[in-house]
Amino acid sequence: MFRATCIAKRATHAPPLYRLAPTSYARLTSPALLARTYATTFESPSSKLIRRARTAAKYTFFVFGSTVVGCVVLTGAIFLHDAFTYHNRNIEGVPVAPRALQPERGGPKNLPILSTLLSDWEDDENRGLAEKPHLVIVGGGWGAVGVLDKINPGDYHVTIVSPETYTTFTPLLPFRMTAAAVGTVSVRSLVEPLRKIAARLRGHLINARAVDLVMSERLLEVETISPNGLKDQHMYIPYDKLIIAVGSTSSTHGVPGLEHCFQLKTVSDAQAIRKRIIDNFEAASLPTTTPEERKRLLSFVVCGGGPTGVETAAEIYDLCQEDLMNYFPKICRKEVSIHVIQSREHILNTYSEAISRYAEDKFNRDHIDLITMARVSSIDHDKVTYTRRKPDGKVETFEIPTNFILWSTGIAMNPFTKRVSELLPNQVHKKAIEVDAHLRVKGAPLGTVYAIGDASTIETSIVSYLLELVDEADKNKDGKIDYDEWKIMVSRIKKRIPMAEEQLMKVRELFDLYDSDADNSLNLNELAVLLQEIGNKITALPATAQVASQQGKYLGKKLSKLAERRSVLEANGLTMDEGDEALAPPFRYRHLGSLAYIGNAAVFDLGRFSFMGGLAAMYAWRSVYWSEQVSMRTRALLMIDWVVRGIWGRDLSRL
């Protein structure tokens, strides 16, 4: 009975049976299908192999054919585009302003004043721009390009003043220069014409160097760079807003003989370094060269253990190991020696300790001589002299015979930066122009002169604003700051100097620590000591391309916002010069990490964690490096250079 019940229940819950349609049954029992099934089931191994080979050949032919057709179409499109680039343009009757052909003279030195440029009247759009506020950018590096990238077209009449007609735009400037120096990349892959960058804004380029500034009359004195040895001309360029982005020069540290050294700042420097390296190897490969002279010729000395010095040493090692060894006598490779002289205990000392250790271990494996805790005392044309202090305090002197010396040990003021600093009595920094958190030059007329990049440093002194801060925070006007007023003062300091935020995180602890008389308030003396200590602990921003780029983009956005809100500012009784603080927050630097190339390997210092390794890290580094290029042209050229280097090696010709 129980069994019958279970069977009945199972029958009740069983899935329904569906009868096959006659067509389905006929299809399943068709002779063709049965024959194909039989043939597949009982197919011989040789037949299976032939069938698979045919399938593979079919898809291979399809892929190959598609690739060929794609290449043909792409090539045809390129030639078609190229055909339309050849055309003749007849330019007649171009209007030119009379003042552009015969500039008026004026200023303290009675020089020509370029109030109107040759192209200002070319068309209606240029005529309209000529009536806009005149923005003059001195320099053509990372900071200047950052400004040009973020300014909206039509907001300003833009003029660039630069001794070069191109920008060397790269996130890792030292590597690109060293790579060009040893033939890893072409010099053409390093540069982008400034006129092309400025074309979006219909901007102008004056190929000249800035030499002086008349702030009272808003005149920039420039010295033109004339061809064929002609006499350089001096003239004034009027401005409404001026941005100083001239970069820096290498610091000498008082070492004599630096005229015998190479530096790594420009493309010309890279070309000179490349020529010297090839010259040294060619001379060393001659049979008449003595062993001592060969050893000196193949000795490469790098003064400075920062990113530039480390990457140069790594690139020279790669050049010798991967290319020169195959084409020059092997005795030359045996005699090559690379020396890095560093005044600190470790190379790459601004990076994390793990990265410094990794780079040092890599150099030791590559037999690159690291000389740490040493100072260069003098340089001659054929040797470098340096000193090291022994544990007992005695100083030892050493010499390295060499025919190649690279100097890369810190920065100093550009001549124009130094001149501007001399014009302003409250500029006391020895390496750069001091600016406030809005990047305005301290001491210059408000909102007219800015400085960015290596040419500037953001002020870290808070005590100079003591009385102003007390006046804002002291609500009861008793001359003291209680805790509630101290919190107000902290917010004012953070707004004025954002770099002080990290030092002001422990608000209560700081108040209690410097309340020396325990009266639950801070008097002026206690506040002065407190603010002085905080200012001393603030770390200045590094002189890197990353900082310059962020400052340039910040300034470009702010200037465009000022131009857009000009009518609003005027309605509120403010001029564009006074609108910085009203419309834009102070500059805040966001550190995105530091990278360095150390010879077929790379290191990443990303703040909270570090990443280092061999080829994988190097390709990751290249990806970041490639993505930050200024244009698709430089991206394409850079990719081609890397492919050429990988297949055919570096270019060893002496050009």
XYZ file of C-alpha atoms in Angstrom, residues 196-513:
318
model
C 51.773 74.728 -32.089
C 50.853 74.649 -28.404
C 49.946 78.345 -28.417
C 47.950 78.088 -31.664
C 44.841 76.947 -29.761
C 44.810 80.338 -28.017
C 46.043 82.257 -31.084
C 49.026 83.135 -28.943
C 52.315 84.705 -30.008
C 55.907 83.589 -29.452
C 58.746 86.052 -28.935
C 62.072 84.221 -29.300
C 63.965 86.153 -26.645
C 65.196 85.984 -23.071
C 63.810 88.128 -20.269
C 66.417 90.339 -18.630
C 64.598 92.943 -16.495
C 61.221 94.013 -15.157
C 59.651 97.440 -14.598
C 56.730 96.640 -12.299
C 55.614 100.240 -11.849
C 54.918 100.540 -15.595
C 54.165 96.847 -16.207
C 56.953 96.458 -18.748
C 59.052 93.335 -19.326
C 62.468 93.958 -20.874
C 63.612 91.210 -23.243
C 66.726 90.566 -25.296
C 66.072 89.046 -28.706
C 68.086 86.113 -30.016
C 69.324 87.209 -33.424
C 70.608 84.807 -36.099
C 73.982 84.937 -37.857
C 75.718 86.749 -35.031
C 73.719 89.938 -35.419
C 73.528 92.291 -32.475
C 70.786 91.361 -30.040
C 68.066 93.962 -29.545
C 66.439 95.032 -26.297
C 62.758 95.948 -26.136
C 59.808 96.161 -23.758
C 56.721 93.975 -23.766
C 53.783 95.495 -21.840
C 51.684 93.144 -19.736
C 48.544 93.077 -17.644
C 49.493 89.787 -16.024
C 52.959 88.239 -16.036
C 53.840 84.605 -15.277
C 57.480 83.787 -14.527
C 58.186 80.156 -15.451
C 61.852 80.245 -16.435
C 62.975 77.233 -14.405
C 66.361 77.112 -12.704
C 70.053 76.486 -13.287
C 72.436 74.039 -11.641
C 73.952 75.016 -8.320
C 77.746 75.326 -8.280
C 78.230 74.901 -4.497
C 81.395 76.966 -4.915
C 83.276 74.158 -6.677
C 85.933 75.432 -9.126
C 86.219 73.964 -12.614
C 82.554 73.466 -13.502
C 83.279 74.681 -17.029
C 84.660 71.178 -17.636
C 81.332 69.554 -16.700
C 78.226 68.671 -18.619
C 74.795 69.583 -17.324
C 71.469 68.038 -18.251
C 68.943 70.834 -18.745
C 68.326 71.162 -22.475
C 68.319 69.152 -25.688
C 71.640 70.783 -26.588
C 73.109 69.364 -23.386
C 71.910 65.889 -24.371
C 73.449 66.194 -27.825
C 76.776 67.339 -26.368
C 76.791 64.421 -23.909
C 76.030 61.950 -26.689
C 78.874 63.287 -28.827
C 81.365 63.061 -25.946
C 80.419 59.459 -25.110
C 80.864 58.304 -28.720
C 84.082 60.335 -29.080
C 85.519 58.678 -25.978
C 84.780 55.169 -27.241
C 86.143 55.904 -30.715
C 89.378 57.293 -29.265
C 89.672 54.396 -26.805
C 89.384 51.843 -29.643
C 92.476 53.174 -31.455
C 95.590 50.946 -31.189
C 97.753 53.996 -30.451
C 95.848 54.838 -27.268
C 97.819 53.951 -24.139
C 96.199 51.765 -21.445
C 96.186 54.679 -18.992
C 94.565 57.011 -21.503
C 92.021 54.348 -22.492
C 91.052 53.895 -18.860
C 90.618 57.659 -18.459
C 88.547 57.963 -21.643
C 86.200 55.203 -20.493
C 85.772 56.580 -16.980
C 82.393 58.295 -16.508
C 81.850 60.392 -13.376
C 78.423 61.590 -12.256
C 78.385 64.202 -9.486
C 75.059 63.883 -7.692
C 72.996 60.907 -6.561
C 69.540 62.278 -7.299
C 67.208 61.080 -10.080
C 69.162 62.826 -12.851
C 72.519 61.415 -11.786
C 71.195 57.920 -11.127
C 69.341 57.712 -14.447
C 72.382 58.987 -16.358
C 74.620 56.353 -14.777
C 72.034 53.647 -15.528
C 71.657 54.709 -19.174
C 75.439 54.775 -19.734
C 75.678 51.280 -18.245
C 72.874 50.010 -20.504
C 74.542 51.584 -23.543
C 77.835 49.844 -22.801
C 76.299 46.503 -21.872
C 73.716 46.182 -24.653
C 75.183 48.016 -27.656
C 78.782 49.176 -27.510
C 79.998 45.756 -26.396
C 78.812 44.310 -29.732
C 80.542 46.842 -31.984
C 83.657 48.060 -30.150
C 86.685 46.028 -29.056
C 85.850 44.032 -25.943
C 88.807 45.562 -24.146
C 86.867 48.832 -24.192
C 83.981 47.232 -22.327
C 86.405 45.783 -19.823
C 87.894 49.210 -19.109
C 84.567 51.050 -18.683
C 84.009 52.416 -15.179
C 81.047 54.443 -13.939
C 81.287 56.452 -10.709
C 78.485 58.226 -8.824
C 79.594 60.736 -6.167
C 76.902 61.512 -3.587
C 77.226 63.841 -0.593
C 74.554 61.977 1.397
C 74.610 58.478 2.858
C 72.366 57.021 0.133
C 71.494 57.734 -3.483
C 67.889 58.733 -4.261
C 67.716 59.983 -0.682
C 64.419 61.822 -1.332
C 62.738 58.487 -2.072
C 61.809 55.821 0.460
C 64.597 53.880 2.151
C 63.522 50.656 0.422
C 63.910 52.265 -2.998
C 67.331 53.683 -2.124
C 68.489 50.266 -0.984
C 67.111 48.590 -4.101
C 68.868 51.086 -6.395
C 72.138 50.670 -4.516
C 71.940 46.876 -4.712
C 71.196 47.101 -8.441
C 74.192 49.371 -9.023
C 76.451 47.118 -6.969
C 75.427 44.121 -9.103
C 76.170 46.180 -12.216
C 79.588 47.193 -10.798
C 78.724 50.896 -10.787
C 80.954 52.579 -8.213
C 78.882 54.385 -5.561
C 80.889 56.928 -3.568
C 78.673 58.192 -0.744
C 79.341 60.710 2.043
C 81.771 62.490 -0.279
C 82.077 66.043 -1.556
C 83.618 67.214 -4.811
C 86.342 69.749 -4.045
C 87.584 70.620 -7.540
C 87.245 69.619 -11.176
C 89.876 69.682 -13.916
C 89.619 68.767 -17.577
C 91.063 65.311 -16.900
C 90.080 64.461 -13.310
C 87.656 64.922 -10.434
C 88.927 65.537 -6.912
C 86.697 64.693 -3.953
C 87.051 64.359 -0.180
C 85.651 61.956 2.407
C 85.705 62.280 6.160
C 87.064 59.271 8.064
C 85.501 58.064 11.351
C 88.339 59.728 13.277
C 87.487 63.108 11.722
C 90.369 63.275 9.275
C 89.610 64.243 5.684
C 90.965 62.113 2.848
C 91.381 63.357 -0.716
C 90.850 61.162 -3.780
C 91.125 61.659 -7.542
C 89.341 59.968 -10.439
C 90.921 60.369 -13.905
C 88.113 60.925 -16.409
C 87.089 62.543 -19.676
C 83.376 62.763 -18.860
C 81.868 64.611 -15.888
C 78.169 65.279 -15.356
C 77.227 67.882 -12.740
C 73.798 67.331 -11.206
C 73.783 68.625 -7.637
C 70.864 70.903 -6.861
C 69.404 74.057 -8.367
C 70.122 77.787 -8.348
C 68.364 80.915 -9.577
C 67.976 81.661 -13.250
C 69.529 85.106 -14.044
C 66.099 86.661 -14.665
C 64.718 85.139 -11.464
C 67.663 86.582 -9.580
C 67.034 90.017 -11.090
C 63.355 89.970 -10.064
C 64.341 88.904 -6.556
C 66.775 91.832 -6.325
C 64.006 94.273 -7.274
C 61.870 93.252 -4.288
C 63.373 93.955 -0.841
C 61.289 91.331 0.990
C 62.554 88.506 -1.232
C 65.105 86.710 0.939
C 65.094 83.163 -0.460
C 68.428 82.224 -2.050
C 67.202 79.736 -4.669
C 63.814 80.964 -5.892
C 61.230 83.753 -5.839
C 58.906 83.570 -2.849
C 55.210 83.478 -3.699
C 52.083 83.239 -1.576
C 49.604 80.359 -1.658
C 47.942 81.937 -4.721
C 51.334 81.898 -6.536
C 51.547 85.711 -6.513
C 55.050 87.124 -6.187
C 55.533 88.647 -2.729
C 56.194 92.370 -2.919
C 54.934 92.792 -6.495
C 51.740 94.758 -7.232
C 48.856 92.526 -6.190
C 47.630 90.113 -8.851
C 49.970 91.231 -11.633
C 53.059 89.007 -11.327
C 53.035 85.250 -10.679
C 55.855 82.708 -10.480
C 55.620 78.931 -10.850
C 57.831 75.861 -11.124
C 61.517 75.845 -10.211
C 61.571 79.652 -10.358
C 59.336 79.908 -7.288
C 58.890 78.604 -3.774
C 55.727 78.981 -1.721
C 56.301 80.876 1.502
C 56.347 78.827 4.700
C 56.752 81.670 7.198
C 53.601 82.102 9.293
C 55.038 84.402 11.946
C 55.186 87.275 9.437
C 51.364 87.281 9.488
C 51.175 87.221 13.308
C 49.539 90.604 13.879
C 47.095 90.136 11.007
C 46.081 86.688 12.288
C 45.631 87.979 15.834
C 43.491 90.853 14.601
C 41.213 88.409 12.740
C 40.940 85.839 15.553
C 40.906 88.017 18.704
C 37.165 88.563 18.997
C 37.187 90.205 22.450
C 40.221 92.365 21.605
C 42.067 91.559 24.838
C 45.402 90.977 23.119
C 45.330 87.246 23.906
C 44.053 84.201 22.075
C 41.945 81.689 24.007
C 41.243 78.184 22.739
C 38.125 79.100 20.744
C 39.978 81.986 19.135
C 42.943 79.678 18.509
C 40.684 77.382 16.474
C 39.637 80.381 14.385
C 43.297 81.287 13.885
C 44.145 77.726 12.810
C 41.452 77.827 10.123
C 42.814 81.181 8.900
C 46.361 79.775 8.736
C 45.224 76.715 6.781
C 43.432 78.946 4.317
C 46.399 81.260 3.910
C 49.114 78.566 3.841
C 47.663 75.120 3.003
C 51.106 73.525 3.348
C 50.815 74.060 7.127
C 47.800 71.747 7.485
C 49.856 68.719 8.475
C 51.552 70.664 11.266
C 48.219 71.953 12.623
C 46.339 68.670 12.973
C 46.691 68.498 16.776
C 45.011 71.780 17.624
C 44.469 71.214 21.360
C 47.898 69.680 21.935
C 49.630 72.652 20.321
C 47.611 75.125 22.382
C 48.466 73.391 25.659
C 52.108 72.850 24.713
